[in-house]
Each structure stands twice: as C-alpha cells, then as structure tokens.
Amino acid sequence: MLQIDKMSRQPIYEQIFEQIERQVLTGILKEGDRISSVRELSSELGINPNTIQKAYLELDRRGITFSSPGLGSFIAAGAVDRIKNMQKARLGELSELLSVLKTAGISKDEISSVVDSVFNKNS
Amino acid sequence: MLQIDKMSRQPIYEQIFEQIERQVLTGILKEGDRISSVRELSSELGINPNTIQKAYLELDRRGITFSSPGLGSFIAAGAVDRIKNMQKARLGELSELLSVLKTAGISKDEISSVVDSVFNKNS
Amino acid sequence: MLQIDKMSRQPIYEQIFEQIERQVLTGILKEGDRISSVRELSSELGINPNTIQKAYLELDRRGITFSSPGLGSFIAAGAVDRIKNMQKARLGELSELLSVLKTAGISKDEISSVVDSVFNKNS
Amino acid sequence: MLQIDKMSRQPIYEQIFEQIERQVLTGILKEGDRISSVRELSSELGINPNTIQKAYLELDRRGITFSSPGLGSFIAAGAVDRIKNMQKARLGELSELLSVLKTAGISKDEISSVVDSVFNKNS
DNA sequence: GTGGTCTAGACCACA
DNA sequence: GTGGTCTAGACCACA
C-alpha cells in the first residue's frame, strides 16, 4: 500500500513512481510480480486513473515494469539492477552537496560521523 | 555577471538567487555592496524583469539583501552568516542521499574517497 | 509450437496469427493439416481462449484456414499463394523505409550490402 | 502547419510528434526555433491541449526540443543528429522486411529497382 | 502567456 | 477487466 501526500510539492505521479521503485528495491515487490491495476490503485488511493497511468508509463519507460493491456502491469526482469544503476548516477550529487556543506563551515569530522551512522546501522 | 541556463529544470529565479548567494559567500559581493537593479540585470541577462524581481524579493525575505526604493538593493549586514546557517540545514539531505547510495550498493570506502576529495582540495 | 512474447508491443493475437502464417509458408504446416484447437492452444500457451479465437478468425477471414465446427481448423487449399500475395503488398513499405534511411544519411552502398546479405544466404 | 488525421489508427500525439521531427529533419524547423505553444497548436488543430502536451513531452524526452514554462518550447541543439541516429536504428527493420519479401517470391532485381528509384530521385 | 499537473469521465483494442 | 488514447477543463508556478 502506498502513502500519498496530496499537499506535497512533489507531484503525485512521482510519489507513486518512487514508492514502487523503493518496494522493488527492498524486495516487497519481486520480478514477475503483478502490481495493482491502474483502476485498482486509483480507487484505493482516491487518485485519478490518469495520474496513476502517468506513473506507470514512467516505470515502463525505465524498464522497471512492463504492461500488457488486458493483463496488467508486472515487475520486469532486471528491474532491481536498473534501479540501482540509476541511483549510482546520484553519486555526482554527493560531491556537490559536500561542497556546499564545506563552504557552510561544516567540518570533515561532522560529515564522517553522518557517513558512519548511515553505513553502520542495520537495515 | 551571472550565468543563466534557460534549458535547466531549475527555475530561473532560483538560479539568480543562488548565484548571488554564492557570490556573497565567496566574497565577490561584500556586505554593503550594491547589486544590479532589476532593470539592469533584466537587460543584461535578457530575462523578464518579473523573474529578477522574484529572486530579489526572496533575497530580501531571507535578510541577505535589503532594498531602498530609488537607491537600489544592497547586501545586508550578517548576510554571510545567515547563508551559512541555512546551508547547514542541508545536513539532513546528506543522510538521505547516503542511504540511497548505500542501498544502490555503493561501499563506505567509495563514499569516503569522495568526502576526502572534496575536503582536501583547495578552493 | 508457438513462441509468444507477452512483453512485446505486438498484440498476442497478431503474434499467433503471423507464426501460423510463417509455418504455412515454410512448409511446417501443409494444406489440409489440422491445427491445434482453440482450447488446446490456449492451455499450451497459457493464453486467454478469446485471444486464440481472434487469431483464428483472422486466419479464416483471409482464407488461410477454414474451420469445421466439431472437427477443428485446417489449412486451406491455396493458403501459401494467398500469403505470398499479401506479403508482396508490403513492397510499398520498402520505399517508405528506404526514404527514411536515406534521409538519415545512410548510403546506397550500405543498403545494397544489406540486400546482398539477405538474398545470398541460404534459407 | 501540421496535417492531423483523427480517423487514423496512429495516435494523434504520434502524428504530431513525427511531423515535427520531419520538419526538423527537412530544415523547416531549425535549432533554436520556437515551436507553437501547447495552446496555440491546440486551437489551430482543434485538438485537446493534453494531447499536444503528450507529443511535446515525448519530443523533450528524446532531446529534440526543450521547454521552458512561461517561454515555450524550442528545437534543441543537436536535434537533427539525434533524429538521424534514431532513424539509423531502423536499419534492422530493413533486413526483416527484405526477408519477408524474399520469402514471398520477390526477386533481388525487383528490390534493386526500388532501391534505385529511391536513391536516384532528387529530393 | 506558458508549460506542468491533476481531475472526471469517455471510448477503444486487447485478453 | 486492463491498459492506451483522448476530451474538457481546472489550477499552479514561472516568465
């Protein structure tokens, strides 16, 4: 079940998109699994079907799901790897963010302690 | 002089806003300095004056500049500290980004090498 | 036995239809041969019987098969010629595709080498 | 001006999309040119703005155009090359089509005369 | 004015 | 039933 915040500045279709990606990544959804149909999710969440479809189209486009009219939408083979690869591309953001924090006067030690806390917790 | 990328997904007023902030932070603009008027910057950059105005209003709102009708806009006293404090608030983004990268299979060593490269370069 | 790709953008009924046509053309299916019943093929392929039915109706409509209620569906006399004639009609697609490739900067020599490779191989 | 066939089996947004691509390829639209706004084209063609936007989104996604809210949509730098490269990918279709025509009993000479007629005409 | 997002609801081909 | 396309029209941030 997805959590949608209609008041968020982040578009609803992006929220749906990201949460399904996260469920694939965490194993809640596995390759081959069928995800809710456009209509099902629409009535569950109280969101217009077009908005759901926009999220599903983006998932299809990225090769995370594939859709068969009449059958539904399914998690594609290799979806997990594809998501991970796209997320690795975010390594560039890290340098940029670190530069900002350095300029703001945050010490390397403070950064390191954040890195430690993220990489040493069990999850 | 500012560099505006009209093709960017980032709103133009945000680009203007951030670049002026950066110039304050790096000392190009000092407290008390006068910045270009809305009309000057508008014709220099070929950008709609309303867009410049929006960026300037946001700078005023955050206490980075103050405007005197008829005289222009000036960098406020304490602007540098105010900017640094707001940027420190971005420390929260770091944890979130690190979690994503960890999930994507990036090792703590890889992260550490990025941290080192940012904190050991002279700039 | 037919190979169905449920992920394909091509409708399943078209895949069934085309593969049976190909089997007629290559002699795997001969005039007078009985093809699997709708129910047999449906359970073999794990495909909705309505979808099989739609493919079979189209084969009947084009005079490639004929169906006798209670007996099954059979390859019609003259099926091979009928298929060949319909495929000749695709000669028009060739001009269109060649125009696109020409505009894309592909040389006549490159085209000719593809033509050679197709027409000189044994199959 | 675009020619839309509402009765066509090809989706309207694809017709719009392809015709704009063709205009870029033939030089009617040049890099940096502004194309009609969503609303303009919508009222010119009598097509719903959402349908126009879907075509424009696809153009953006392929890097053929870029859109700036408030300014409009423009032909991107390198658009022509990008279109040509995507069309070169259609070379694979050529082999497939030629195989079909060969099987249908069309001679290599007939194919060659079509190739000649396309590559020797001035356009 | 301009593109981006969203709702409400229709119709279609396909399964 | 299911996804795909389309219409009609609203509201928003941005320029």
CSV table of C-alpha atoms in Angstrom, one decimal, chain A residues 22-85:
chain,number,residue,atom,x,y,z
A,22,ARG,CA,11.5,1.5,-3.4
A,23,GLN,CA,9.3,-1.6,-3.0
A,24,VAL,CA,11.2,-3.3,-5.8
A,25,LEU,CA,14.5,-2.4,-4.2
A,26,THR,CA,13.5,-3.6,-0.8
A,27,GLY,CA,12.1,-6.9,-2.1
A,28,ILE,CA,8.5,-6.1,-1.3
A,29,LEU,CA,7.8,-6.4,-5.0
A,30,LYS,CA,9.8,-9.1,-6.8
A,31,GLU,CA,10.5,-9.5,-10.6
A,32,GLY,CA,7.4,-11.0,-12.2
A,33,ASP,CA,5.0,-9.7,-9.6
A,34,ARG,CA,1.9,-8.1,-10.8
A,35,ILE,CA,1.3,-4.6,-9.4
A,36,SER,CA,-2.2,-3.2,-8.8
A,37,SER,CA,-4.1,-2.2,-12.0
A,38,VAL,CA,-4.5,1.4,-12.9
A,39,ARG,CA,-8.1,1.2,-11.8
A,40,GLU,CA,-7.5,-0.6,-8.5
A,41,LEU,CA,-4.8,1.8,-7.4
A,42,SER,CA,-6.9,4.7,-8.5
A,43,SER,CA,-9.8,3.7,-6.3
A,44,GLU,CA,-7.6,2.6,-3.4
A,45,LEU,CA,-5.8,5.9,-3.2
A,46,GLY,CA,-8.6,8.1,-4.4
A,47,ILE,CA,-6.4,9.4,-7.2
A,48,ASN,CA,-7.5,9.9,-10.8
A,49,PRO,CA,-6.6,7.0,-13.1
A,50,ASN,CA,-4.7,9.3,-15.5
A,51,THR,CA,-2.3,10.2,-12.7
A,52,ILE,CA,-1.7,6.6,-11.9
A,53,GLN,CA,-1.1,5.8,-15.5
A,54,LYS,CA,1.4,8.6,-15.8
A,55,ALA,CA,3.4,7.0,-13.0
A,56,TYR,CA,3.1,3.5,-14.7
A,57,LEU,CA,4.2,4.9,-18.1
A,58,GLU,CA,7.4,6.2,-16.5
A,59,LEU,CA,8.0,2.9,-14.8
A,60,ASP,CA,7.5,1.1,-18.2
A,61,ARG,CA,9.8,3.6,-19.9
A,62,ARG,CA,12.6,2.9,-17.5
A,63,GLY,CA,12.2,-0.8,-17.9
A,64,ILE,CA,11.1,-1.3,-14.3
A,65,THR,CA,7.7,-2.7,-15.2
A,66,PHE,CA,6.0,-3.8,-18.4
A,67,SER,CA,2.3,-3.5,-19.1
A,68,SER,CA,0.1,-5.9,-21.1
A,69,PRO,CA,-3.3,-4.5,-22.0
A,70,GLY,CA,-5.9,-6.8,-20.6
A,71,LEU,CA,-3.4,-8.5,-18.2
A,72,GLY,CA,-2.0,-5.7,-16.1
A,73,SER,CA,1.5,-4.4,-15.2
A,74,PHE,CA,4.4,-6.5,-13.9
A,75,ILE,CA,7.8,-6.0,-12.5
A,76,ALA,CA,10.3,-6.6,-15.3
A,77,ALA,CA,13.3,-8.9,-15.2
A,78,GLY,CA,16.4,-7.0,-14.2
A,79,ALA,CA,14.4,-4.2,-12.6
A,80,VAL,CA,16.4,-4.2,-9.4
A,81,ASP,CA,19.7,-3.7,-11.3
A,82,ARG,CA,18.3,-1.0,-13.4
A,83,ILE,CA,17.1,1.0,-10.4
A,84,LYS,CA,20.5,0.5,-8.6
A,85,ASN,CA,22.3,1.8,-11.7
